Amino acid sequence: MSFKRVCVAMSGGVDSTGAALLLLRQGYDVFGVTLRLRSDDPRAQEPEIEAARAAAGVLGISHTVLDLRDLFRTAVIDRFVSEYAQGRTPNPCLDCNRAVKFGAMLDWALEQGADALATGHYAGVAFDDVSGRWQLLRGRDRRKDQSYFLYQLTQRQLSHLLLPVGEYEKPALRALAEKAGLANAHRADSQDICFIPEGEYVAFLERHSGAELVPGDFVDQAGRVLGRHRGLPCYTTGQRKGLGVSADTPLYVLDKDPATNTVTLGPDSALYTRELRAKRLNWISIPALEAPMAVTARTRHSQREAAAVAEPLPDGHVLVTFQEPQRAVTPGQAVVFYSGESVVGGGTIVK
């Protein structure tokens, strides 16, 4: 597909600014957009909006602020709160990419006359003539590869997507931005969930759910009470610190049960499993999973891939069996499948 006019999602950081710079140098007609997403604190995003606007000015492109606060609240924040209330640990960046960035923002960009949307994600897009499908590829910089976060993209979305920084390593992109006179060339990367500054997610959940934390029992694998917990949202699978339970050996969070309001603790060895089930599947390199397929898989963005077999189940779920046991597989997180450089697809881990 031949693109001429491209909308670049500009967050104010060097990655998205670098994407705009690269596209301009490749001869595209570029304009920028920054999303206003925070309804809880209208001024919280002002620094990044101003940084994006300033970068657009240096690049000589137009810049728009698009207000998607209502959608962000319902599709991302409300779901985040709901998932935690049900004992799961969601990844809000995945929901934001699906519904907001590559949903509403892409639709808006096309309505403005753009042929494509570009972002600063470290990943790649290519059309495969053999399969007749758009492929999502890993980024060249393996330390920054963000293909995991994009596994929910559809063929339509991929067909209108450019990811120019995917061919670069981060230091090279910073050097390019610095040489172009961009003030954000060395701006620090964002680490926290954007709507939960400094990781204070328990306080955030209390404010936005309208419900107080409900204390309950810590139990061992046999059901024996070990102590009291502060509320299910305070804990996640694999957690060791902050439990407040004394034992002869280190204890870790193994499971959370909303039905009984209990948190099961046990040894590190009990955190390992060779199987998981996933739902809400999205397939990219293939139309559907119709037979067992050898893949490599990640159960968290930060974890290394592991060899596995993905097998379709009659209920529409997928059974994933790993060659080696995996630690702290967490309901609510995503499992993403790879074959070589391509993302096969992925889904949400269920208990």
Short mmCIF file of N, CA and C in Angstrom, two decimals, residues 189-313:
data_model
loop_
_atom_site.label_atom_id
_atom_site.label_comp_id
_atom_site.label_asym_id
_atom_site.label_seq_id
_atom_site.Cartn_x
_atom_site.Cartn_y
_atom_site.Cartn_z
N ASP A 189 12.62 7.94 29.55
CA ASP A 189 11.49 7.10 29.18
C ASP A 189 10.48 7.05 30.31
N SER A 190 9.21 6.95 29.96
CA SER A 190 8.15 6.78 30.95
C SER A 190 8.12 5.33 31.42
N GLN A 191 8.02 5.13 32.74
CA GLN A 191 8.07 3.78 33.29
C GLN A 191 6.74 3.33 33.90
N ASP A 192 6.01 4.24 34.51
CA ASP A 192 4.80 3.87 35.24
C ASP A 192 3.59 3.82 34.30
N ILE A 193 2.51 3.21 34.79
CA ILE A 193 1.23 3.31 34.11
C ILE A 193 0.87 4.78 34.07
N CYS A 194 0.49 5.29 32.91
CA CYS A 194 0.39 6.74 32.72
C CYS A 194 -0.61 7.39 33.66
N PHE A 195 -1.66 6.68 34.05
CA PHE A 195 -2.67 7.31 34.90
C PHE A 195 -2.48 6.97 36.38
N ILE A 196 -1.38 6.30 36.72
CA ILE A 196 -1.09 5.99 38.12
C ILE A 196 0.35 6.42 38.41
N PRO A 197 0.57 7.70 38.67
CA PRO A 197 1.93 8.19 38.93
C PRO A 197 2.56 7.48 40.13
N GLU A 198 3.83 7.16 39.97
CA GLU A 198 4.65 6.57 41.03
C GLU A 198 4.11 5.22 41.50
N GLY A 199 3.32 4.56 40.68
CA GLY A 199 2.89 3.21 40.99
C GLY A 199 1.93 3.07 42.15
N GLU A 200 1.25 4.13 42.54
CA GLU A 200 0.32 4.06 43.69
C GLU A 200 -1.02 3.51 43.23
N TYR A 201 -1.02 2.26 42.73
CA TYR A 201 -2.23 1.75 42.12
C TYR A 201 -3.28 1.32 43.13
N VAL A 202 -2.89 0.94 44.34
CA VAL A 202 -3.89 0.54 45.35
C VAL A 202 -4.75 1.74 45.73
N ALA A 203 -4.11 2.88 45.98
CA ALA A 203 -4.87 4.10 46.30
C ALA A 203 -5.74 4.51 45.13
N PHE A 204 -5.21 4.34 43.91
CA PHE A 204 -5.99 4.66 42.72
C PHE A 204 -7.24 3.79 42.64
N LEU A 205 -7.09 2.50 42.89
CA LEU A 205 -8.22 1.58 42.82
C LEU A 205 -9.28 1.94 43.85
N GLU A 206 -8.86 2.32 45.04
CA GLU A 206 -9.82 2.72 46.07
C GLU A 206 -10.61 3.96 45.63
N ARG A 207 -9.91 4.93 45.04
CA ARG A 207 -10.59 6.16 44.62
C ARG A 207 -11.58 5.90 43.49
N HIS A 208 -11.17 5.09 42.53
CA HIS A 208 -11.98 4.94 41.32
C HIS A 208 -13.02 3.82 41.40
N SER A 209 -12.86 2.89 42.32
CA SER A 209 -13.87 1.85 42.45
C SER A 209 -14.99 2.28 43.38
N GLY A 210 -14.68 3.25 44.26
CA GLY A 210 -15.67 3.68 45.24
C GLY A 210 -15.87 2.68 46.37
N ALA A 211 -15.03 1.64 46.39
CA ALA A 211 -15.15 0.60 47.42
C ALA A 211 -13.88 0.55 48.26
N GLU A 212 -14.03 0.29 49.52
CA GLU A 212 -12.89 0.15 50.40
C GLU A 212 -12.27 -1.24 50.24
N LEU A 213 -10.98 -1.34 50.55
CA LEU A 213 -10.33 -2.64 50.54
C LEU A 213 -10.96 -3.53 51.61
N VAL A 214 -11.17 -4.78 51.27
CA VAL A 214 -11.78 -5.72 52.21
C VAL A 214 -10.72 -6.71 52.68
N PRO A 215 -10.29 -6.63 53.94
CA PRO A 215 -9.29 -7.57 54.44
C PRO A 215 -9.82 -9.00 54.43
N GLY A 216 -8.92 -9.95 54.37
CA GLY A 216 -9.29 -11.36 54.39
C GLY A 216 -8.12 -12.20 54.85
N ASP A 217 -8.20 -13.50 54.63
CA ASP A 217 -7.18 -14.41 55.14
C ASP A 217 -6.11 -14.74 54.11
N PHE A 218 -4.87 -14.77 54.59
CA PHE A 218 -3.82 -15.47 53.87
C PHE A 218 -3.95 -16.94 54.24
N VAL A 219 -3.89 -17.82 53.26
CA VAL A 219 -3.96 -19.25 53.54
C VAL A 219 -2.82 -19.96 52.82
N ASP A 220 -2.47 -21.14 53.32
CA ASP A 220 -1.48 -21.94 52.60
C ASP A 220 -2.19 -22.84 51.61
N GLN A 221 -1.45 -23.68 50.92
CA GLN A 221 -2.04 -24.52 49.87
C GLN A 221 -3.01 -25.55 50.41
N ALA A 222 -2.93 -25.82 51.71
CA ALA A 222 -3.86 -26.76 52.35
C ALA A 222 -5.07 -26.04 52.94
N GLY A 223 -5.11 -24.71 52.82
CA GLY A 223 -6.23 -23.95 53.33
C GLY A 223 -6.07 -23.45 54.75
N ARG A 224 -4.93 -23.69 55.36
CA ARG A 224 -4.70 -23.23 56.74
C ARG A 224 -4.43 -21.73 56.76
N VAL A 225 -5.04 -21.03 57.70
CA VAL A 225 -4.90 -19.58 57.80
C VAL A 225 -3.51 -19.22 58.31
N LEU A 226 -2.86 -18.31 57.59
CA LEU A 226 -1.51 -17.88 57.95
C LEU A 226 -1.47 -16.46 58.50
N GLY A 227 -2.53 -15.70 58.26
CA GLY A 227 -2.55 -14.31 58.68
C GLY A 227 -3.64 -13.57 57.95
N ARG A 228 -3.60 -12.25 58.02
CA ARG A 228 -4.62 -11.42 57.39
C ARG A 228 -3.99 -10.55 56.30
N HIS A 229 -4.73 -10.43 55.18
CA HIS A 229 -4.27 -9.54 54.12
C HIS A 229 -5.10 -8.26 54.13
N ARG A 230 -4.61 -7.24 53.41
CA ARG A 230 -5.24 -5.90 53.42
C ARG A 230 -6.34 -5.75 52.39
N GLY A 231 -6.41 -6.67 51.42
CA GLY A 231 -7.37 -6.58 50.33
C GLY A 231 -6.74 -7.12 49.07
N LEU A 232 -7.51 -7.84 48.27
CA LEU A 232 -6.96 -8.52 47.10
C LEU A 232 -6.17 -7.62 46.14
N PRO A 233 -6.60 -6.37 45.89
CA PRO A 233 -5.85 -5.55 44.94
C PRO A 233 -4.43 -5.21 45.37
N CYS A 234 -4.10 -5.46 46.64
CA CYS A 234 -2.76 -5.12 47.13
C CYS A 234 -1.70 -6.14 46.73
N TYR A 235 -2.13 -7.22 46.07
CA TYR A 235 -1.20 -8.32 45.83
C TYR A 235 -1.28 -8.81 44.39
N THR A 236 -0.16 -9.37 43.93
CA THR A 236 -0.12 -9.95 42.60
C THR A 236 0.69 -11.23 42.63
N THR A 237 0.43 -12.10 41.70
CA THR A 237 1.10 -13.39 41.65
C THR A 237 2.62 -13.23 41.63
N GLY A 238 3.28 -13.99 42.50
CA GLY A 238 4.74 -13.94 42.59
C GLY A 238 5.27 -12.96 43.60
N GLN A 239 4.40 -12.14 44.19
CA GLN A 239 4.84 -11.14 45.17
C GLN A 239 5.37 -11.79 46.43
N ARG A 240 6.47 -11.24 46.95
CA ARG A 240 7.04 -11.73 48.21
C ARG A 240 7.06 -10.65 49.28
N LYS A 241 7.42 -9.43 48.89
CA LYS A 241 7.57 -8.36 49.86
C LYS A 241 6.22 -7.80 50.29
N GLY A 242 6.18 -7.29 51.51
CA GLY A 242 5.00 -6.60 51.99
C GLY A 242 3.85 -7.48 52.41
N LEU A 243 4.10 -8.78 52.63
CA LEU A 243 3.01 -9.68 53.02
C LEU A 243 2.72 -9.62 54.52
N GLY A 244 3.75 -9.38 55.33
CA GLY A 244 3.54 -9.30 56.77
C GLY A 244 3.24 -10.63 57.42
N VAL A 245 3.70 -11.71 56.81
CA VAL A 245 3.48 -13.06 57.37
C VAL A 245 4.83 -13.68 57.69
N SER A 246 4.98 -14.16 58.92
CA SER A 246 6.22 -14.80 59.33
C SER A 246 6.16 -16.30 59.02
N ALA A 247 7.27 -16.83 58.50
CA ALA A 247 7.35 -18.25 58.18
C ALA A 247 8.80 -18.68 58.17
N ASP A 248 9.00 -19.98 58.28
CA ASP A 248 10.37 -20.52 58.30
C ASP A 248 11.04 -20.39 56.94
N THR A 249 10.25 -20.39 55.87
CA THR A 249 10.78 -20.25 54.51
C THR A 249 10.05 -19.10 53.82
N PRO A 250 10.68 -18.50 52.82
CA PRO A 250 10.03 -17.40 52.11
C PRO A 250 8.70 -17.83 51.49
N LEU A 251 7.70 -16.94 51.58
CA LEU A 251 6.39 -17.20 51.01
C LEU A 251 6.11 -16.21 49.88
N TYR A 252 5.37 -16.70 48.89
CA TYR A 252 5.03 -15.90 47.72
C TYR A 252 3.52 -16.00 47.47
N VAL A 253 2.97 -14.98 46.82
CA VAL A 253 1.56 -15.03 46.44
C VAL A 253 1.41 -16.02 45.28
N LEU A 254 0.57 -17.05 45.51
CA LEU A 254 0.32 -18.05 44.48
C LEU A 254 -1.00 -17.81 43.75
N ASP A 255 -2.01 -17.31 44.49
CA ASP A 255 -3.34 -17.19 43.91
C ASP A 255 -4.17 -16.22 44.72
N LYS A 256 -5.18 -15.63 44.07
CA LYS A 256 -6.17 -14.78 44.74
C LYS A 256 -7.55 -15.29 44.37
N ASP A 257 -8.41 -15.45 45.36
CA ASP A 257 -9.75 -15.98 45.12
C ASP A 257 -10.80 -14.97 45.59
N PRO A 258 -11.44 -14.26 44.65
CA PRO A 258 -12.46 -13.27 45.04
C PRO A 258 -13.66 -13.90 45.73
N ALA A 259 -13.98 -15.14 45.40
CA ALA A 259 -15.16 -15.79 45.98
C ALA A 259 -15.01 -15.96 47.49
N THR A 260 -13.80 -16.26 47.95
CA THR A 260 -13.56 -16.46 49.38
C THR A 260 -12.75 -15.33 50.00
N ASN A 261 -12.34 -14.37 49.15
CA ASN A 261 -11.50 -13.26 49.60
C ASN A 261 -10.24 -13.75 50.30
N THR A 262 -9.62 -14.76 49.72
CA THR A 262 -8.39 -15.30 50.29
C THR A 262 -7.24 -15.14 49.32
N VAL A 263 -6.05 -15.04 49.88
CA VAL A 263 -4.81 -15.01 49.11
C VAL A 263 -3.99 -16.23 49.53
N THR A 264 -3.68 -17.09 48.56
CA THR A 264 -2.92 -18.30 48.86
C THR A 264 -1.44 -18.01 48.75
N LEU A 265 -0.69 -18.41 49.78
CA LEU A 265 0.75 -18.25 49.82
C LEU A 265 1.43 -19.61 49.79
N GLY A 266 2.64 -19.61 49.29
CA GLY A 266 3.39 -20.87 49.24
C GLY A 266 4.82 -20.63 48.80
N PRO A 267 5.58 -21.71 48.61
CA PRO A 267 6.99 -21.57 48.23
C PRO A 267 7.16 -21.15 46.78
N ASP A 268 8.33 -20.66 46.45
CA ASP A 268 8.63 -20.24 45.09
C ASP A 268 8.42 -21.37 44.10
N SER A 269 8.72 -22.58 44.50
CA SER A 269 8.59 -23.72 43.59
C SER A 269 7.16 -23.91 43.10
N ALA A 270 6.17 -23.47 43.90
CA ALA A 270 4.77 -23.63 43.52
C ALA A 270 4.32 -22.59 42.50
N LEU A 271 5.18 -21.63 42.17
CA LEU A 271 4.83 -20.61 41.19
C LEU A 271 5.06 -21.08 39.76
N TYR A 272 5.67 -22.23 39.58
CA TYR A 272 6.03 -22.69 38.24
C TYR A 272 4.95 -23.60 37.66
N THR A 273 4.66 -23.38 36.40
CA THR A 273 3.68 -24.22 35.71
C THR A 273 4.11 -24.42 34.27
N ARG A 274 3.68 -25.50 33.67
CA ARG A 274 3.99 -25.77 32.27
C ARG A 274 2.80 -25.51 31.36
N GLU A 275 1.64 -25.18 31.95
CA GLU A 275 0.45 -24.99 31.13
C GLU A 275 -0.30 -23.72 31.53
N LEU A 276 -0.99 -23.17 30.56
CA LEU A 276 -1.93 -22.08 30.83
C LEU A 276 -3.02 -22.12 29.78
N ARG A 277 -4.11 -21.44 30.08
CA ARG A 277 -5.19 -21.25 29.11
C ARG A 277 -5.30 -19.77 28.80
N ALA A 278 -5.66 -19.47 27.56
CA ALA A 278 -5.84 -18.08 27.16
C ALA A 278 -7.15 -17.93 26.41
N LYS A 279 -7.77 -16.74 26.56
CA LYS A 279 -9.00 -16.40 25.85
C LYS A 279 -8.81 -15.06 25.15
N ARG A 280 -9.88 -14.55 24.52
CA ARG A 280 -9.83 -13.26 23.80
C ARG A 280 -8.64 -13.26 22.84
N LEU A 281 -8.57 -14.31 22.03
CA LEU A 281 -7.44 -14.48 21.12
C LEU A 281 -7.50 -13.55 19.93
N ASN A 282 -6.35 -13.10 19.49
CA ASN A 282 -6.23 -12.34 18.24
C ASN A 282 -5.07 -12.93 17.45
N TRP A 283 -5.33 -13.24 16.17
CA TRP A 283 -4.31 -13.86 15.33
C TRP A 283 -3.85 -12.89 14.26
N ILE A 284 -2.56 -12.85 14.03
CA ILE A 284 -1.98 -11.90 13.07
C ILE A 284 -1.37 -12.62 11.88
N SER A 285 -0.36 -13.45 12.12
CA SER A 285 0.33 -14.09 11.00
C SER A 285 -0.47 -15.23 10.39
N ILE A 286 -1.51 -15.67 11.11
CA ILE A 286 -2.38 -16.73 10.61
C ILE A 286 -3.83 -16.28 10.76
N PRO A 287 -4.76 -16.82 9.94
CA PRO A 287 -6.17 -16.44 10.08
C PRO A 287 -6.78 -16.96 11.38
N ALA A 288 -6.38 -18.17 11.78
CA ALA A 288 -6.90 -18.80 13.00
C ALA A 288 -6.00 -19.96 13.35
N LEU A 289 -6.05 -20.37 14.60
CA LEU A 289 -5.30 -21.54 15.04
C LEU A 289 -6.21 -22.75 14.92
N GLU A 290 -5.90 -23.62 13.97
CA GLU A 290 -6.75 -24.78 13.71
C GLU A 290 -6.14 -26.10 14.13
N ALA A 291 -4.86 -26.09 14.51
CA ALA A 291 -4.17 -27.30 14.93
C ALA A 291 -3.03 -26.89 15.86
N PRO A 292 -2.50 -27.82 16.66
CA PRO A 292 -1.38 -27.47 17.53
C PRO A 292 -0.23 -26.86 16.73
N MET A 293 0.37 -25.81 17.29
CA MET A 293 1.43 -25.08 16.59
C MET A 293 2.59 -24.82 17.53
N ALA A 294 3.80 -25.13 17.07
CA ALA A 294 5.00 -24.84 17.85
C ALA A 294 5.31 -23.35 17.75
N VAL A 295 5.49 -22.71 18.89
CA VAL A 295 5.74 -21.27 18.96
C VAL A 295 6.77 -21.01 20.06
N THR A 296 7.20 -19.77 20.15
CA THR A 296 7.80 -19.28 21.39
C THR A 296 6.79 -18.31 21.98
N ALA A 297 6.79 -18.18 23.29
CA ALA A 297 5.75 -17.38 23.94
C ALA A 297 6.30 -16.58 25.10
N ARG A 298 5.70 -15.41 25.31
CA ARG A 298 5.98 -14.58 26.48
C ARG A 298 4.71 -14.43 27.29
N THR A 299 4.81 -14.57 28.61
CA THR A 299 3.65 -14.35 29.46
C THR A 299 3.69 -13.00 30.16
N ARG A 300 4.76 -12.26 29.97
CA ARG A 300 4.90 -10.86 30.39
C ARG A 300 5.87 -10.20 29.42
N HIS A 301 5.74 -8.89 29.28
CA HIS A 301 6.64 -8.18 28.38
C HIS A 301 8.09 -8.36 28.80
N SER A 302 8.34 -8.39 30.11
CA SER A 302 9.71 -8.42 30.62
C SER A 302 10.31 -9.83 30.64
N GLN A 303 9.51 -10.85 30.40
CA GLN A 303 10.03 -12.21 30.46
C GLN A 303 10.60 -12.65 29.11
N ARG A 304 11.54 -13.56 29.18
CA ARG A 304 12.13 -14.12 27.98
C ARG A 304 11.14 -15.09 27.34
N GLU A 305 11.21 -15.19 26.04
CA GLU A 305 10.36 -16.15 25.34
C GLU A 305 10.77 -17.57 25.69
N ALA A 306 9.80 -18.45 25.62
CA ALA A 306 10.05 -19.86 25.91
C ALA A 306 9.35 -20.73 24.87
N ALA A 307 9.96 -21.83 24.53
CA ALA A 307 9.37 -22.75 23.55
C ALA A 307 8.09 -23.35 24.10
N ALA A 308 7.07 -23.43 23.25
CA ALA A 308 5.77 -23.94 23.69
C ALA A 308 4.99 -24.46 22.50
N VAL A 309 3.87 -25.11 22.80
CA VAL A 309 2.91 -25.54 21.78
C VAL A 309 1.57 -24.91 22.13
N ALA A 310 0.98 -24.21 21.17
CA ALA A 310 -0.35 -23.62 21.33
C ALA A 310 -1.37 -24.51 20.65
N GLU A 311 -2.39 -24.90 21.40
CA GLU A 311 -3.38 -25.86 20.89
C GLU A 311 -4.79 -25.31 21.03
N PRO A 312 -5.58 -25.28 19.95
CA PRO A 312 -6.96 -24.78 20.06
C PRO A 312 -7.84 -25.73 20.87
N LEU A 313 -8.77 -25.18 21.65
CA LEU A 313 -9.69 -25.96 22.45
C LEU A 313 -11.11 -25.76 21.93
#
